[in-house]
CSV table of C-alpha atoms in Angstrom, one decimal:
chain,number,residue,atom,x,y,z
A,575,UNK,CA,0.6,15.9,7.2
A,576,UNK,CA,-1.8,13.1,6.9
A,577,UNK,CA,-2.2,10.4,9.1
A,578,UNK,CA,-4.4,7.1,10.1
A,579,UNK,CA,-4.8,5.3,13.2
A,580,UNK,CA,-6.4,1.6,13.0
A,581,UNK,CA,-7.9,1.6,16.9
A,582,UNK,CA,-7.8,-2.4,16.4
A,583,UNK,CA,-5.3,-4.4,15.7
A,584,UNK,CA,-6.6,-7.3,15.8
A,585,UNK,CA,-10.2,-8.5,15.3
A,586,UNK,CA,-12.1,-11.5,15.7
A,587,UNK,CA,-15.6,-12.6,14.4
A,588,UNK,CA,-18.3,-15.1,14.5
A,589,UNK,CA,-19.1,-16.5,10.1
A,590,UNK,CA,-22.1,-14.9,9.5
A,591,UNK,CA,-21.8,-11.7,12.3
A,592,UNK,CA,-21.4,-8.2,11.3
A,593,UNK,CA,-17.6,-6.7,10.7
A,594,UNK,CA,-16.6,-3.0,12.4
A,595,UNK,CA,-12.6,-2.2,11.1
A,596,UNK,CA,-12.0,1.3,12.8
A,597,UNK,CA,-10.4,4.1,11.4
A,598,UNK,CA,-9.1,7.4,12.1
A,599,UNK,CA,-6.8,9.9,10.1
A,600,UNK,CA,-5.6,12.7,9.8
A,601,UNK,CA,-5.0,15.3,7.5
A,602,UNK,CA,-4.6,18.8,6.6
A,603,UNK,CA,-6.0,19.1,3.4
A,604,UNK,CA,-9.1,17.3,1.8
A,605,UNK,CA,-7.8,13.5,1.8
A,606,UNK,CA,-8.0,10.3,-0.7
A,607,UNK,CA,-9.0,7.4,2.0
A,608,UNK,CA,-8.5,4.0,0.9
A,609,UNK,CA,-9.8,0.5,2.6
A,610,UNK,CA,-7.0,-2.7,0.7
A,611,UNK,CA,-7.1,-6.1,2.6
A,612,UNK,CA,-4.6,-8.5,2.7
A,613,UNK,CA,-4.4,-12.1,2.7
A,614,UNK,CA,-1.4,-14.3,3.2
A,615,UNK,CA,1.2,-14.5,0.6
A,616,UNK,CA,-0.5,-11.8,-1.8
A,617,UNK,CA,-0.6,-8.4,-2.9
A,618,UNK,CA,-2.2,-5.7,-1.2
A,619,UNK,CA,-6.1,-5.4,-3.6
A,620,UNK,CA,-7.9,-2.5,-3.4
A,621,UNK,CA,-11.5,-2.6,-1.3
A,622,UNK,CA,-12.9,0.9,-1.5
A,623,UNK,CA,-12.3,4.4,-2.0
A,624,UNK,CA,-13.9,7.8,-1.1
A,625,UNK,CA,-12.5,10.7,-3.0
A,626,UNK,CA,-15.0,13.4,-1.8
A,627,UNK,CA,-17.9,12.2,-4.0
A,628,UNK,CA,-20.6,10.5,-1.2
A,629,UNK,CA,-19.8,10.0,1.9
A,630,UNK,CA,-21.2,6.1,1.9
A,631,UNK,CA,-18.9,3.8,0.1
A,632,UNK,CA,-19.8,0.1,-1.3
A,633,UNK,CA,-16.7,-1.7,-2.0
A,634,UNK,CA,-15.8,-4.8,-3.9
A,635,UNK,CA,-17.4,-8.0,-1.3
A,636,UNK,CA,-20.1,-6.4,0.1
A,637,UNK,CA,-18.3,-3.6,2.4
A,638,UNK,CA,-18.1,-0.3,3.0
A,639,UNK,CA,-17.1,2.5,4.9
A,640,UNK,CA,-18.8,5.9,4.9
A,641,UNK,CA,-16.7,9.2,5.6
A,642,UNK,CA,-17.5,11.0,8.7
A,643,UNK,CA,-15.4,14.7,8.3
A,644,UNK,CA,-17.2,15.8,12.0
A,645,UNK,CA,-15.5,12.8,13.9
A,646,UNK,CA,-12.6,12.3,11.0
A,647,UNK,CA,-12.8,8.7,10.7
A,648,UNK,CA,-13.1,6.0,8.1
A,649,UNK,CA,-14.8,3.2,9.3
A,650,UNK,CA,-14.8,-0.5,7.3
A,651,UNK,CA,-17.8,-2.5,7.8
A,652,UNK,CA,-19.9,-5.7,6.4
A,653,UNK,CA,-23.1,-7.1,7.8
A,654,UNK,CA,-22.1,-10.8,7.5
A,655,UNK,CA,-18.2,-12.2,7.8
A,656,UNK,CA,-17.0,-15.3,4.8
A,657,UNK,CA,-14.2,-17.0,6.4
A,658,UNK,CA,-13.7,-16.1,3.6
A,659,UNK,CA,-13.1,-12.7,4.8
A,660,UNK,CA,-9.7,-13.8,7.1
A,661,UNK,CA,-6.6,-11.3,6.4
A,662,UNK,CA,-5.0,-8.2,7.2
A,663,UNK,CA,-6.3,-4.2,6.2
A,664,UNK,CA,-4.7,-1.4,5.7
A,665,UNK,CA,-6.7,2.3,5.6
A,666,UNK,CA,-5.2,4.2,3.7
A,667,UNK,CA,-5.2,8.2,3.3
A,668,UNK,CA,-3.3,9.7,0.5
A,669,UNK,CA,-3.5,13.8,-0.4
A,670,UNK,CA,-4.5,15.0,-4.0
A,671,UNK,CA,-1.3,17.2,-5.7
A,672,UNK,CA,1.3,15.5,-2.9
A,673,UNK,CA,2.6,13.7,-5.3
A,674,UNK,CA,-0.3,10.7,-4.2
A,675,UNK,CA,1.9,8.6,-2.1
A,676,UNK,CA,0.0,6.7,0.2
A,677,UNK,CA,0.3,6.3,4.2
A,678,UNK,CA,-0.6,2.9,5.5
A,679,UNK,CA,-2.1,2.3,8.7
A,680,UNK,CA,-0.8,-0.3,11.2
A,681,UNK,CA,-2.8,-2.4,9.9
A,682,UNK,CA,-6.2,-5.2,11.3
A,683,UNK,CA,-5.5,-8.2,11.8
A,684,UNK,CA,-9.6,-10.2,11.1
A,685,UNK,CA,-10.1,-13.5,12.7
A,686,UNK,CA,-13.4,-14.7,11.4
A,687,UNK,CA,-14.4,-18.0,13.3
A,688,UNK,CA,-17.4,-20.8,12.5
B,554,UNK,CA,-3.2,-10.6,-16.5
B,555,UNK,CA,-1.6,-7.6,-17.0
B,556,UNK,CA,-1.0,-6.7,-13.7
B,557,UNK,CA,1.9,-5.1,-11.7
B,558,UNK,CA,5.3,-7.9,-11.6
B,559,UNK,CA,8.1,-7.7,-9.6
B,560,UNK,CA,11.0,-10.3,-9.8
B,561,UNK,CA,12.0,-12.0,-8.2
B,562,UNK,CA,9.6,-12.3,-5.3
B,563,UNK,CA,11.9,-13.6,-2.9
B,564,UNK,CA,15.9,-13.1,-2.4
B,565,UNK,CA,17.7,-14.0,0.4
B,566,UNK,CA,20.7,-12.6,0.1
B,567,UNK,CA,24.4,-11.7,2.8
B,568,UNK,CA,24.6,-8.0,4.5
B,569,UNK,CA,27.2,-6.3,2.8
B,570,UNK,CA,26.4,-7.4,-1.0
B,571,UNK,CA,24.3,-5.1,-3.3
B,572,UNK,CA,20.6,-6.7,-4.9
B,573,UNK,CA,18.5,-5.2,-7.3
B,574,UNK,CA,14.1,-6.0,-7.4
B,575,UNK,CA,12.4,-5.2,-10.5
B,576,UNK,CA,8.7,-3.9,-11.0
B,577,UNK,CA,6.7,-3.6,-14.5
B,578,UNK,CA,4.0,-1.6,-13.8
B,579,UNK,CA,0.5,-1.7,-15.6
B,580,UNK,CA,1.0,-0.7,-19.0
B,581,UNK,CA,-1.3,2.3,-19.1
B,582,UNK,CA,0.3,3.9,-15.7
B,583,UNK,CA,2.6,6.6,-16.2
B,584,UNK,CA,3.2,6.9,-12.0
B,585,UNK,CA,5.8,4.0,-10.4
B,586,UNK,CA,5.2,4.1,-6.2
B,587,UNK,CA,8.3,2.3,-4.4
B,588,UNK,CA,6.9,1.0,-0.9
B,589,UNK,CA,8.7,-1.1,2.4
B,590,UNK,CA,6.4,-3.2,4.3
B,591,UNK,CA,7.8,-4.6,7.5
B,592,UNK,CA,6.3,-7.4,9.2
B,593,UNK,CA,3.2,-6.4,11.5
B,594,UNK,CA,3.9,-2.7,9.4
B,595,UNK,CA,1.4,-1.3,7.1
B,596,UNK,CA,3.6,-0.4,4.0
B,597,UNK,CA,6.0,3.0,4.1
B,598,UNK,CA,6.9,5.3,0.8
B,599,UNK,CA,10.3,5.3,0.0
B,600,UNK,CA,9.5,7.3,-3.9
B,601,UNK,CA,7.7,7.5,-6.5
B,602,UNK,CA,8.0,8.8,-10.5
B,603,UNK,CA,6.2,9.6,-13.2
B,604,UNK,CA,7.1,8.6,-16.3
B,605,UNK,CA,10.9,8.4,-16.2
B,606,UNK,CA,10.9,11.5,-13.7
B,607,UNK,CA,12.3,10.9,-9.8
B,608,UNK,CA,9.8,13.1,-8.1
B,609,UNK,CA,9.9,12.4,-4.6
B,610,UNK,CA,12.0,10.2,-2.3
B,611,UNK,CA,11.6,9.7,1.3
B,612,UNK,CA,13.6,10.1,4.3
B,613,UNK,CA,13.8,6.1,4.6
B,614,UNK,CA,15.6,6.4,1.1
B,615,UNK,CA,19.4,5.6,2.4
B,616,UNK,CA,22.3,7.0,0.3
B,617,UNK,CA,22.4,2.8,0.0
B,618,UNK,CA,19.5,3.3,-2.0
B,619,UNK,CA,18.6,4.1,-5.6
B,620,UNK,CA,15.7,3.5,-8.3
B,621,UNK,CA,15.5,4.0,-11.2
B,622,UNK,CA,13.0,4.1,-14.3
B,623,UNK,CA,15.0,4.8,-17.5
B,624,UNK,CA,12.2,4.3,-20.0
B,625,UNK,CA,9.1,5.6,-17.9
B,626,UNK,CA,8.6,2.0,-18.1
B,627,UNK,CA,10.0,-0.1,-15.5
B,628,UNK,CA,11.1,0.2,-12.1
B,629,UNK,CA,14.1,-0.8,-10.9
B,630,UNK,CA,15.7,-0.1,-7.0
B,631,UNK,CA,19.4,-1.0,-5.9
B,632,UNK,CA,20.6,-1.4,-2.6
B,633,UNK,CA,23.9,-1.3,-2.0
B,634,UNK,CA,25.8,-2.7,0.4
B,635,UNK,CA,23.4,-4.6,2.4
B,636,UNK,CA,22.2,-4.6,6.5
B,637,UNK,CA,19.8,-6.3,8.2
B,638,UNK,CA,17.9,-4.0,8.6
B,639,UNK,CA,16.6,-4.2,5.0
B,640,UNK,CA,15.8,-7.5,5.2
B,641,UNK,CA,11.4,-6.5,4.6
B,642,UNK,CA,9.1,-6.6,1.8
B,643,UNK,CA,9.4,-4.3,-1.1
B,644,UNK,CA,6.4,-3.1,-3.1
B,645,UNK,CA,5.6,-1.8,-5.9
B,646,UNK,CA,2.5,-0.2,-7.7
B,647,UNK,CA,1.4,2.3,-10.1
B,648,UNK,CA,-0.9,4.3,-11.3
B,649,UNK,CA,-3.1,6.6,-13.6
B,650,UNK,CA,-2.1,10.0,-13.9
B,651,UNK,CA,-4.8,11.9,-11.0
B,652,UNK,CA,-5.8,14.6,-14.1
B,653,UNK,CA,-6.8,11.4,-16.2
B,654,UNK,CA,-9.3,9.8,-13.0
B,655,UNK,CA,-11.0,11.2,-10.2
B,656,UNK,CA,-9.5,8.2,-7.9
B,657,UNK,CA,-6.1,7.8,-7.4
B,658,UNK,CA,-6.0,4.0,-6.7
B,659,UNK,CA,-3.2,2.5,-6.6
B,660,UNK,CA,-2.3,-0.7,-8.3
B,661,UNK,CA,-0.2,-2.9,-6.0
B,662,UNK,CA,2.5,-6.1,-7.1
B,663,UNK,CA,2.8,-9.0,-5.3
B,664,UNK,CA,6.2,-7.7,-4.0
B,665,UNK,CA,10.3,-8.5,-3.4
B,666,UNK,CA,11.1,-10.5,0.0
B,667,UNK,CA,14.0,-9.6,0.8
B,668,UNK,CA,16.3,-11.2,3.6
B,669,UNK,CA,19.7,-10.5,4.4
B,670,UNK,CA,21.5,-12.8,6.3
């Protein structure tokens, strides 16, 4: 079985300050991990993915995440928040060979204030 | 834009009616997935196809739900005798098979929002 836990349902930051969205995963096998973003009334967009290559993964729009096996974590970071980053973020796990179906966390709503 | 498309985008129906949604995946993707997202939750897996074969169904997919992908291209999801609890966003995603890439990412459509009154 696989699961993800997003530790914060809401995060609020000021524009220009760092962003940290926390995610812990549970998996019996080597997982693939993803972060997706969902803007209001728009589809889910892939931000970045980890699939057993480099543990520090860079994604679009300046986001990055670090896979830490010892901590079973895959936290999402960005050095400087922009107003356009305000959205819902989902941490996602899948297992290779298990149909690659995705298991989503409950989401973190990111608010960016002036 | 040749992304994943879904129709209709919104559907309002009365309890007890049947509804059908369509998903057109990215053309070279032979895997197609259906997910359901309720308010305030992350999407949950319903079923997936590789080409025309339906390979897995979630326990969430009751007998009132049926999905098809007859020619390995577009897919339909039908809900019979809709209930208020079926109100949700239904998302479709497609991907290349794992043998062709190491990344396994799925590309999502905009979803069909179903409201059952």
